[in-house]
mmCIF file of C-alpha atoms in Angstrom:
data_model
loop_
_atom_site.group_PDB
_atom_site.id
_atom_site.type_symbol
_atom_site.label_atom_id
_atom_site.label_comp_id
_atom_site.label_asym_id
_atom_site.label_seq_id
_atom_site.Cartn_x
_atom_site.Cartn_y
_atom_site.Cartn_z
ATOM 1 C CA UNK A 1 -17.787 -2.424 216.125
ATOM 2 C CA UNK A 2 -15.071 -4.785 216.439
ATOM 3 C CA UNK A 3 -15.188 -7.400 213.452
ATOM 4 C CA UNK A 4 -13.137 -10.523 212.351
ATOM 5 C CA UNK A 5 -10.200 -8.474 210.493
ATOM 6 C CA UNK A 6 -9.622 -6.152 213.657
ATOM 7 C CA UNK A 7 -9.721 -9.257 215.840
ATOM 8 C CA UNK A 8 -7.057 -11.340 213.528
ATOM 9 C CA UNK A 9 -4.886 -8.784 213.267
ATOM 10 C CA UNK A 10 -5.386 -7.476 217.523
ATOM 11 C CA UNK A 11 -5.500 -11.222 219.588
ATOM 12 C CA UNK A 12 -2.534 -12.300 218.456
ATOM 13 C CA UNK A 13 -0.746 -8.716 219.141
ATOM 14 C CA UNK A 14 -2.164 -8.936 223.092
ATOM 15 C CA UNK A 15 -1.297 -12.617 223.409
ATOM 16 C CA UNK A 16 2.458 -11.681 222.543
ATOM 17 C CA UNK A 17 2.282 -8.674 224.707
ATOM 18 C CA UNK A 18 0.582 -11.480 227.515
ATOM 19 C CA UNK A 19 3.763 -13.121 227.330
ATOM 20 C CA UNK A 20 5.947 -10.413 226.861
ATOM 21 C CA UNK A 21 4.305 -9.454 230.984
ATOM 22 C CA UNK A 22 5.160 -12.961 231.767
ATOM 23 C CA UNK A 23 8.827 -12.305 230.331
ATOM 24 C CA UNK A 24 9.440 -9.426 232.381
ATOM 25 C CA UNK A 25 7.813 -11.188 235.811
ATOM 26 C CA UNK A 26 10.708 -13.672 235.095
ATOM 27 C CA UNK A 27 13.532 -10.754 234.547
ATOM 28 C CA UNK A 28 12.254 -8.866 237.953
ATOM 29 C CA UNK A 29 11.457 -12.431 239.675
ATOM 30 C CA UNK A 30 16.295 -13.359 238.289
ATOM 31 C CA UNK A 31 16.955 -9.658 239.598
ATOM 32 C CA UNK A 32 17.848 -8.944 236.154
ATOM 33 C CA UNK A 33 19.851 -5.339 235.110
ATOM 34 C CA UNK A 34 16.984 -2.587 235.919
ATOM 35 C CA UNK A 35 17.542 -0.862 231.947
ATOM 36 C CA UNK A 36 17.002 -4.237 230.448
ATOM 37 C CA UNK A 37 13.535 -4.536 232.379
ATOM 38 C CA UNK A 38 12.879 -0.928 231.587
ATOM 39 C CA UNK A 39 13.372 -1.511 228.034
ATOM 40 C CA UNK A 40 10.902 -4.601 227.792
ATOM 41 C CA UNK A 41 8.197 -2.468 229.855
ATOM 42 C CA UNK A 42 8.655 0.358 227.242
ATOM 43 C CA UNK A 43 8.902 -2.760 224.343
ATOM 44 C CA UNK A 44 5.332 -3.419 225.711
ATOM 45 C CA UNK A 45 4.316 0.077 225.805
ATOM 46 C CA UNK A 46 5.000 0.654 222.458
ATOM 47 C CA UNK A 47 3.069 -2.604 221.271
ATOM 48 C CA UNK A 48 -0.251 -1.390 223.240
ATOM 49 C CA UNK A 49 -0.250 1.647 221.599
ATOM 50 C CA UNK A 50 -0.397 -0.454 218.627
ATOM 51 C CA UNK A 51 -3.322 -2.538 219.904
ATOM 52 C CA UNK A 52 -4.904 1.063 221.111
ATOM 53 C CA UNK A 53 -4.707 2.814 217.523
ATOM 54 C CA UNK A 54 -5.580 -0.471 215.250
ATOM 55 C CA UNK A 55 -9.047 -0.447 217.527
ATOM 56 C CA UNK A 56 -9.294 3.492 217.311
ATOM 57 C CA UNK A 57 -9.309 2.970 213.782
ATOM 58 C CA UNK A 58 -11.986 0.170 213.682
ATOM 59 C CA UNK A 59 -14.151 2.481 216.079
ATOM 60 C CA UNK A 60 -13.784 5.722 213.648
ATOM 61 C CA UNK A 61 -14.156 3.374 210.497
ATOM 62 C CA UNK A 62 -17.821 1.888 212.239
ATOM 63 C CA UNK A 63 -19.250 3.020 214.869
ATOM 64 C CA UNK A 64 -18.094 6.988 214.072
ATOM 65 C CA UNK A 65 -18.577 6.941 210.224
ATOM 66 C CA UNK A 66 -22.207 5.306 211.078
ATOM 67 C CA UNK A 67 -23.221 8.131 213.428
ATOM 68 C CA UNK A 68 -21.806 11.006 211.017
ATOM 69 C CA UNK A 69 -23.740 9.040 208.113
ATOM 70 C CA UNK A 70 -27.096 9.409 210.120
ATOM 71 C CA UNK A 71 -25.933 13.396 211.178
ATOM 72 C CA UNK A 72 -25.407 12.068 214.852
ATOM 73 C CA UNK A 73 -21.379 12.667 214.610
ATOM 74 C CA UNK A 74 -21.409 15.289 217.942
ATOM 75 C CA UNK A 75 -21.602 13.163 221.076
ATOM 76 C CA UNK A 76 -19.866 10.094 219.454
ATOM 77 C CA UNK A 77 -16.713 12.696 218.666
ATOM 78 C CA UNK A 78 -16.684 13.983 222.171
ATOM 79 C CA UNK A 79 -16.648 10.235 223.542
ATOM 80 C CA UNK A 80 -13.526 9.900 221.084
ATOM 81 C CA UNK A 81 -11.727 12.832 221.903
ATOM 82 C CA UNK A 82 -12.237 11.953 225.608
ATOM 83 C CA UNK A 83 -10.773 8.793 224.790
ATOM 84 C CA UNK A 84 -7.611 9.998 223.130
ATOM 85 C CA UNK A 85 -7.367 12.564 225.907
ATOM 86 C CA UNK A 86 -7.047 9.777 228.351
ATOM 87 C CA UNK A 87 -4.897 7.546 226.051
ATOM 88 C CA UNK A 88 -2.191 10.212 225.465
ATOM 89 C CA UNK A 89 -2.394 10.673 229.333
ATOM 90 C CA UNK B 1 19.645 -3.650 241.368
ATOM 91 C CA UNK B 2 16.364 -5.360 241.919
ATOM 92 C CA UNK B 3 16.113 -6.296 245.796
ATOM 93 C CA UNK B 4 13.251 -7.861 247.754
ATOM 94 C CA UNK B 5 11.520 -4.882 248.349
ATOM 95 C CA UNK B 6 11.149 -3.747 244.442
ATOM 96 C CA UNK B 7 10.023 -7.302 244.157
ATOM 97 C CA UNK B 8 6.712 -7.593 246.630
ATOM 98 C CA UNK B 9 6.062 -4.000 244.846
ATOM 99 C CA UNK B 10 6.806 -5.182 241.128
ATOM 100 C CA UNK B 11 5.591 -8.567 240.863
ATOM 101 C CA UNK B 12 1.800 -8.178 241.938
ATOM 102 C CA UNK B 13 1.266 -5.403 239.590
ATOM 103 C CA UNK B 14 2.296 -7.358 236.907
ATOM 104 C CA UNK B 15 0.047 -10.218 237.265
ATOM 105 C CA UNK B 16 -2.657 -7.436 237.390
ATOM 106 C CA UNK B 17 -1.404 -6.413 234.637
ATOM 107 C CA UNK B 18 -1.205 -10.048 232.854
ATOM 108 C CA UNK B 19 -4.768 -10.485 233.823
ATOM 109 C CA UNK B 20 -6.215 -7.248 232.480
ATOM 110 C CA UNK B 21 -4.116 -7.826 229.463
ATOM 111 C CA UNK B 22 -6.069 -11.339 229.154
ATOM 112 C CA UNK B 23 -9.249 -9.525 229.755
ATOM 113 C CA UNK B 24 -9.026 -7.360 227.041
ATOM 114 C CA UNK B 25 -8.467 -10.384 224.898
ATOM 115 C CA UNK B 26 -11.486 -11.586 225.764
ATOM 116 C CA UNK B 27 -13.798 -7.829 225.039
ATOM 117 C CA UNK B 28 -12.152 -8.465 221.720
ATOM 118 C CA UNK B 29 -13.334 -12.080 221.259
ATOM 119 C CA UNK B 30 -16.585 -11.028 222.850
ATOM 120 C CA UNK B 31 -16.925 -7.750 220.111
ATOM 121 C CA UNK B 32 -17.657 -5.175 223.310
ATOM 122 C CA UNK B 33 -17.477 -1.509 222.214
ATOM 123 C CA UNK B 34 -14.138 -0.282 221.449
ATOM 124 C CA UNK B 35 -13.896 2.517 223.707
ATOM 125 C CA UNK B 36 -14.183 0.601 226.597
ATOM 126 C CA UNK B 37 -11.726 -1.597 224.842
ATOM 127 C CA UNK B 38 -9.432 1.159 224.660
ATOM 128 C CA UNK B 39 -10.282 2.634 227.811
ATOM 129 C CA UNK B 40 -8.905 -0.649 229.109
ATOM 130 C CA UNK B 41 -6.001 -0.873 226.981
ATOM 131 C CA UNK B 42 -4.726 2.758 228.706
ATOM 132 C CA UNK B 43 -5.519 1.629 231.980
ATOM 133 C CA UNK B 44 -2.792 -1.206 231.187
ATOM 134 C CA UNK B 45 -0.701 1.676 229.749
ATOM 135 C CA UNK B 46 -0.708 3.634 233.256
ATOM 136 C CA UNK B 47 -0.177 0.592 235.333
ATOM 137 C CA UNK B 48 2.919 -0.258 233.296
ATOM 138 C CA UNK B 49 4.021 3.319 233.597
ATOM 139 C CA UNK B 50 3.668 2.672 237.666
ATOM 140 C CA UNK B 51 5.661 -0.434 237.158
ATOM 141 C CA UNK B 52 8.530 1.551 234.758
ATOM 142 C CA UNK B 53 9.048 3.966 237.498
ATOM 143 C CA UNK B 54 9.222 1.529 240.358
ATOM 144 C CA UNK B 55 11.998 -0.383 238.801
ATOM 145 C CA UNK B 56 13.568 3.433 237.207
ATOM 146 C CA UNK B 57 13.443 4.593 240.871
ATOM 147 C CA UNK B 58 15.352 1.456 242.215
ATOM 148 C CA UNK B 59 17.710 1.512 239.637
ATOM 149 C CA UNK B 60 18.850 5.303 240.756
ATOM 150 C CA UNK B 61 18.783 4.449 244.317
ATOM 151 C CA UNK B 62 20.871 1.093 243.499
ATOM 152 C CA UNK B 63 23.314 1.048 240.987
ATOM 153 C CA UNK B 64 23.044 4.661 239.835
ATOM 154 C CA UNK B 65 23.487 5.717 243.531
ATOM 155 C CA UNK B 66 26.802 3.306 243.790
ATOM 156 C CA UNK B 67 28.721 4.854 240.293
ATOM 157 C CA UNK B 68 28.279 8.179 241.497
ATOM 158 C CA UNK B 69 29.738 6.928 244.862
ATOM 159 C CA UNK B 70 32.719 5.557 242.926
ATOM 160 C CA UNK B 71 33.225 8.678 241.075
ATOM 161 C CA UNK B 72 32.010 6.887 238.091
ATOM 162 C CA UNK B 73 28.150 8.602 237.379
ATOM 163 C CA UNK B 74 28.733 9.639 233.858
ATOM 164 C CA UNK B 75 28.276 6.356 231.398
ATOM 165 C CA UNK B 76 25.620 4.932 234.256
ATOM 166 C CA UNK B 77 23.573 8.577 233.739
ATOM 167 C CA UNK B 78 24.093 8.759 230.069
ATOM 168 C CA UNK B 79 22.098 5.226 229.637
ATOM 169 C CA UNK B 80 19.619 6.133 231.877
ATOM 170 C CA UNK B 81 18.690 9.248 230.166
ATOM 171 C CA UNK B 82 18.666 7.301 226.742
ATOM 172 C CA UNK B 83 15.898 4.738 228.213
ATOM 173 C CA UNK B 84 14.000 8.012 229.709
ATOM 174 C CA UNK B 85 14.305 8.946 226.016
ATOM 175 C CA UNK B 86 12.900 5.764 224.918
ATOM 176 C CA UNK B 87 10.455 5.033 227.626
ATOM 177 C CA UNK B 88 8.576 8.590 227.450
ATOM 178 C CA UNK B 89 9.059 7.707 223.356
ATOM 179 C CA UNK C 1 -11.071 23.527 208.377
ATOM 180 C CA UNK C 2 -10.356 26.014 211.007
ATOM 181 C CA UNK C 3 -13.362 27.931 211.951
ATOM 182 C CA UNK C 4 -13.268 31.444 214.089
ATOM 183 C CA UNK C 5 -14.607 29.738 217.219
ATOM 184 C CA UNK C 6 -11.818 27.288 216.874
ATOM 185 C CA UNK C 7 -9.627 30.509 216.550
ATOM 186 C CA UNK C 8 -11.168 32.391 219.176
ATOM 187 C CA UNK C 9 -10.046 29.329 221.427
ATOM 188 C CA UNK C 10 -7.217 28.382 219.724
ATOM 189 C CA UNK C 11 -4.977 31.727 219.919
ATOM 190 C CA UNK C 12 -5.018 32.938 223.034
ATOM 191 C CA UNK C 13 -3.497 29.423 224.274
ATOM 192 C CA UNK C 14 -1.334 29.836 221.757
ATOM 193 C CA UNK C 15 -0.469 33.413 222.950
ATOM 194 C CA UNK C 16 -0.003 32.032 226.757
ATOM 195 C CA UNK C 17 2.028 29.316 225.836
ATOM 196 C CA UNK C 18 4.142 31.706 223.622
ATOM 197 C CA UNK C 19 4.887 33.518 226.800
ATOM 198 C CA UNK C 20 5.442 30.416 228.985
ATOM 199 C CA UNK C 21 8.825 29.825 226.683
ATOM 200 C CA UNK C 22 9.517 32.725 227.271
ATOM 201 C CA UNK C 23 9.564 32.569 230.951
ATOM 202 C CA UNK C 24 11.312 29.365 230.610
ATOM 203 C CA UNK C 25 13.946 31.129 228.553
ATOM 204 C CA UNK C 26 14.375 33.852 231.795
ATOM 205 C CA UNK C 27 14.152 30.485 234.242
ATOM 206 C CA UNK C 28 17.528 28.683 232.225
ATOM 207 C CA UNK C 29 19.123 32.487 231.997
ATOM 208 C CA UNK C 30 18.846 33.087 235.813
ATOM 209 C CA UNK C 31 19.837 29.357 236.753
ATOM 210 C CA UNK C 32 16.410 28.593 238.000
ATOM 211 C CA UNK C 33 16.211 24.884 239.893
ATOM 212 C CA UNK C 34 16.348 22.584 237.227
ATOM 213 C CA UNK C 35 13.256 20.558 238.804
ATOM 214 C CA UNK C 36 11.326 24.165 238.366
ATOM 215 C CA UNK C 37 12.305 24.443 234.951
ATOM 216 C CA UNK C 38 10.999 21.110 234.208
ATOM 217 C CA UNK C 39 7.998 21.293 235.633
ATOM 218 C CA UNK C 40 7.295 24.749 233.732
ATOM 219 C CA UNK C 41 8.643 22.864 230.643
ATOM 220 C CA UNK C 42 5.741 20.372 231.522
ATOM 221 C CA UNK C 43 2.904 22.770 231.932
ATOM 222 C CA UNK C 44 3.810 23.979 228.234
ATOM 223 C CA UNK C 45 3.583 20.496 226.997
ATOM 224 C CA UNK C 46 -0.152 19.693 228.755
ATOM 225 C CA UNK C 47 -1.251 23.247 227.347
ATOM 226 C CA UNK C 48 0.144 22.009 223.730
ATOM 227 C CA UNK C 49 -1.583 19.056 223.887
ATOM 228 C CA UNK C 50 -4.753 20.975 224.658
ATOM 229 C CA UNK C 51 -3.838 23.066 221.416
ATOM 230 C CA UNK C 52 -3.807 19.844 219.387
ATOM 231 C CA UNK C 53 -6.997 18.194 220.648
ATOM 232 C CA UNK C 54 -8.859 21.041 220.066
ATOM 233 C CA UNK C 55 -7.570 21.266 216.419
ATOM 234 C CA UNK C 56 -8.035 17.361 216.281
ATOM 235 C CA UNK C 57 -11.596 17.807 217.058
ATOM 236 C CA UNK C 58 -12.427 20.880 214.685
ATOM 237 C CA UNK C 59 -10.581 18.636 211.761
ATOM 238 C CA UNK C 60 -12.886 15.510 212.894
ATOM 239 C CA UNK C 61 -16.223 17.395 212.975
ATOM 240 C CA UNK C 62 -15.431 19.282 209.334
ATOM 241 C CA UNK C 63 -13.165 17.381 206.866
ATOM 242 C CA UNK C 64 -13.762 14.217 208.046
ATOM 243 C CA UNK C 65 -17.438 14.567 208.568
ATOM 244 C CA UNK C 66 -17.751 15.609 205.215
ATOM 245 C CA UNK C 67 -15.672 13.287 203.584
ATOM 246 C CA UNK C 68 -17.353 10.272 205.115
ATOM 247 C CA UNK C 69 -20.554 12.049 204.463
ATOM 248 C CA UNK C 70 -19.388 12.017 200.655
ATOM 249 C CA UNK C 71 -18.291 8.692 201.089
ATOM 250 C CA UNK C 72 -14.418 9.166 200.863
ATOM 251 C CA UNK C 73 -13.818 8.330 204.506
ATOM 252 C CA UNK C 74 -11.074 6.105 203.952
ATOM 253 C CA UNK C 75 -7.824 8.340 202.810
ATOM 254 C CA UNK C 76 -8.786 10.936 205.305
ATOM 255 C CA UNK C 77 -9.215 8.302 208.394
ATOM 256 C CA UNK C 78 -5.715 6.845 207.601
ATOM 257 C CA UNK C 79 -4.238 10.500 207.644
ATOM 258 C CA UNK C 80 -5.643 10.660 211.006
ATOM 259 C CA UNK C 81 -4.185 7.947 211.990
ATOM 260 C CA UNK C 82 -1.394 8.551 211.166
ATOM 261 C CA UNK C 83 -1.523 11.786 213.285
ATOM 262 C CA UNK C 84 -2.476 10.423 216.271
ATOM 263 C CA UNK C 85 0.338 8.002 216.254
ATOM 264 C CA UNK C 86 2.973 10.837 215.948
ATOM 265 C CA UNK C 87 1.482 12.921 218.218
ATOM 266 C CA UNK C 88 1.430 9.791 221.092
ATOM 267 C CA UNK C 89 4.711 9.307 219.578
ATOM 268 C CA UNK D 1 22.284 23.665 238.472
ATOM 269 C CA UNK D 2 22.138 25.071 235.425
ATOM 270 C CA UNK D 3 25.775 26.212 234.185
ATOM 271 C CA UNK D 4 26.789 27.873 230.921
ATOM 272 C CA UNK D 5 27.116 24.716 228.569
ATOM 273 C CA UNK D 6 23.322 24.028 229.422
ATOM 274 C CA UNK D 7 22.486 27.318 228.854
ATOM 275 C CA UNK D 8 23.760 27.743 225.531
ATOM 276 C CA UNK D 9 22.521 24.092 224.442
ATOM 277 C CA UNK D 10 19.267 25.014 225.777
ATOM 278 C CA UNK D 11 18.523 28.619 225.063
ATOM 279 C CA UNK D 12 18.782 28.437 221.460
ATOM 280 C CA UNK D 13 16.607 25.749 221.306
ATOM 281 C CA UNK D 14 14.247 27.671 223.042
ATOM 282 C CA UNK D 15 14.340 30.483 221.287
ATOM 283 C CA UNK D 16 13.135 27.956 218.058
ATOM 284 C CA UNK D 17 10.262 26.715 219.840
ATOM 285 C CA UNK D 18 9.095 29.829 220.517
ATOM 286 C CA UNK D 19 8.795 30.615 216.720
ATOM 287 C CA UNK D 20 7.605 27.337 216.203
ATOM 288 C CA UNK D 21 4.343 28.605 218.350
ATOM 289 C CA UNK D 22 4.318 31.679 216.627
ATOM 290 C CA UNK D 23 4.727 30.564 213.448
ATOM 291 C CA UNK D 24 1.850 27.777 214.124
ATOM 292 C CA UNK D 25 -0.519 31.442 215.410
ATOM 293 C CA UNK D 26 -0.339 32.220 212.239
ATOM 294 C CA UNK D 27 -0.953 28.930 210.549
ATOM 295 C CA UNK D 28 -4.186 29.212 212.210
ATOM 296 C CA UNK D 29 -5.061 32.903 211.678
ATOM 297 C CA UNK D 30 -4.579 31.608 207.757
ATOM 298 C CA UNK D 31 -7.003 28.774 208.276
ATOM 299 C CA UNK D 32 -4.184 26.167 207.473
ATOM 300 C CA UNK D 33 -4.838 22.497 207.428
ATOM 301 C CA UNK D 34 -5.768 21.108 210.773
ATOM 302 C CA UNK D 35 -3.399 18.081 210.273
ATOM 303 C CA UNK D 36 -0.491 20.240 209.212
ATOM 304 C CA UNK D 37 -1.150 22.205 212.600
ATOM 305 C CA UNK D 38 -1.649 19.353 214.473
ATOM 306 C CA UNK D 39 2.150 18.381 212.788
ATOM 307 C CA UNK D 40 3.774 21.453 213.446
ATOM 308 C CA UNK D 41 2.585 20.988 217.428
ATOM 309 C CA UNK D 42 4.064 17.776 217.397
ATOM 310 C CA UNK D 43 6.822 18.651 215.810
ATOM 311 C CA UNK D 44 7.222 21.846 218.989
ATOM 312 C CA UNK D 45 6.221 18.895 221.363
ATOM 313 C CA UNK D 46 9.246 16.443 220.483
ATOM 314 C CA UNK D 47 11.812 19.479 220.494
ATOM 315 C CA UNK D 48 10.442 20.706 224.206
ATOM 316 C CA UNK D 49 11.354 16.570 225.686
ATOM 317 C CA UNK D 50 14.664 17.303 224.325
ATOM 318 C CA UNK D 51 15.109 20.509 226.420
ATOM 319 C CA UNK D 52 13.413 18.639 229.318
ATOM 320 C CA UNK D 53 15.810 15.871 228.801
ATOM 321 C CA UNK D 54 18.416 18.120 228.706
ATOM 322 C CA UNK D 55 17.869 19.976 232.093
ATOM 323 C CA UNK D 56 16.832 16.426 233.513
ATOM 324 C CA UNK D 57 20.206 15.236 232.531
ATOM 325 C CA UNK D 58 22.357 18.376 233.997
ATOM 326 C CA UNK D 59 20.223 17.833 237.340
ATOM 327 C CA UNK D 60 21.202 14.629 238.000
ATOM 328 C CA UNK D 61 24.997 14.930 237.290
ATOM 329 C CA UNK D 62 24.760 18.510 239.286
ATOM 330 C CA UNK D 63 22.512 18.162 242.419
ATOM 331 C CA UNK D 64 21.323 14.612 242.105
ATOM 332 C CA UNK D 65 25.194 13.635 241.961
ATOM 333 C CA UNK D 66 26.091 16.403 244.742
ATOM 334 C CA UNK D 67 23.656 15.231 247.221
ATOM 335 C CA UNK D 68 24.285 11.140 246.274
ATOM 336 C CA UNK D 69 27.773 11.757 247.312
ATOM 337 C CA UNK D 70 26.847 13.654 250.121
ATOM 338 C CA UNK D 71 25.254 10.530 251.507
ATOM 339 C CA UNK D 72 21.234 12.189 250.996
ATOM 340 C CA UNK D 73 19.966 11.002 247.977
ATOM 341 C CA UNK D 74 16.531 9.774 249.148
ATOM 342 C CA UNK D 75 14.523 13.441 248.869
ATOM 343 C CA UNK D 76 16.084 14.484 245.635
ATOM 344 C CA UNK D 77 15.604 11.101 244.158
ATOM 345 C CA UNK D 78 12.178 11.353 245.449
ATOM 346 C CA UNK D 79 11.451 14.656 244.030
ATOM 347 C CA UNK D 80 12.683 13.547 240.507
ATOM 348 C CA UNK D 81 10.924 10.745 240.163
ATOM 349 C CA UNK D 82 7.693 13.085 240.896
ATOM 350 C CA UNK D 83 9.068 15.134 237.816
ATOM 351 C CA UNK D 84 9.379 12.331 235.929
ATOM 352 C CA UNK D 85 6.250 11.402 236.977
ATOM 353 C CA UNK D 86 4.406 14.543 235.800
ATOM 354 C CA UNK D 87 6.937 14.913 232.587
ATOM 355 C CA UNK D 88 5.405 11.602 230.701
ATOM 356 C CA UNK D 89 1.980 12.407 232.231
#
């Protein structure tokens, strides 16, 4: 479960990213060069995938060590696997 | 470059985007299960991929599209391919 | 660690996608369309990351089971991290 | 199209992802460690972008250019974003 170190370390990573969205409204909104809006969508990107693996981690360090602990591990890996499946598209 | 069109596509999606961005923030604050937090954070992923190749596909219709016109493709194709690079990581 | 039903699964893809270069390298030799040659270069890439999930799940249910099971989740959680994020990129 | 500098860029590179995936077979026949496997598939990943790249890239200064200049760039700019599309998942 998410607990107070994964949630200092992810809020302030999605506010930045909020306003990093904002940022690149105003870019499209000043018909700014295409690349340059590219590059801040990708910037953002990058900083999700961040956010993604720092709660991955939480979730294998609680909820999936817990289950394994109590010989449960099977269905709580297949949710996870299903999960990265999805996250690496 | 960005025209009116890209714009009434662009823009909507990312206030969508802002707001499900905000959301998140607030499964964190609210401790919900990580996968669905994650789950979440790659929906975000995919609509900013959407978003990446709405502006990518302007940019090659628009200025990409005029430089090979002028006889002038390679430096124009040579920086897109580096933020394909960058954008698929 | 590797187990034979993780082999018995593992190898044949393995084996397929062996031949699937190979038929890439007859695509570039007879100056195949380039769009068909990515897209064959992309159906290698989703059976790869098949390969690696599968191998990804097989490492989760035996050396991490049984290292959180002895307690030593820790090291061997970071490691898989660390995986993950190179193989999202 | 493909012409003879692609090829011999590409083939070669090719030819050392396909004992990449044969050298990973046997990694697993020996009951190597997952993560090390999981590497080495990476590792094959990130070298089959760069040949994607690389016929991506000869595509658009070959036929993407030719039909541009040729005033029909909408279907072949439509049919690589679709590749694109499918490339980064």
């Amino acid at each position: 479960m998410i607990n107070e170190e994964t949630k200092r370390d992810v809020l302030p990573r999605l506010k930045k990213i909020e306003g990093q969205i904002r940022g690149i409204q105003r870019m499209v909104e000043k018909e700014k060069y295409c690349i340059d809006i590219i590059n801040q969508l990708t910037a953002a990107q990058r900083a999700l995938d961040q956010v993604s693996l720092k709660v991955m981690q939480r979730h294998i360090e609680s909820c999936v060590t817990d289950a394994i602990k109590s010989d449960g591990g099977g269905p709580i890996i297949g949710e996870l696997m299903e999960t990265i499946y999805k996250f690496i598209r």
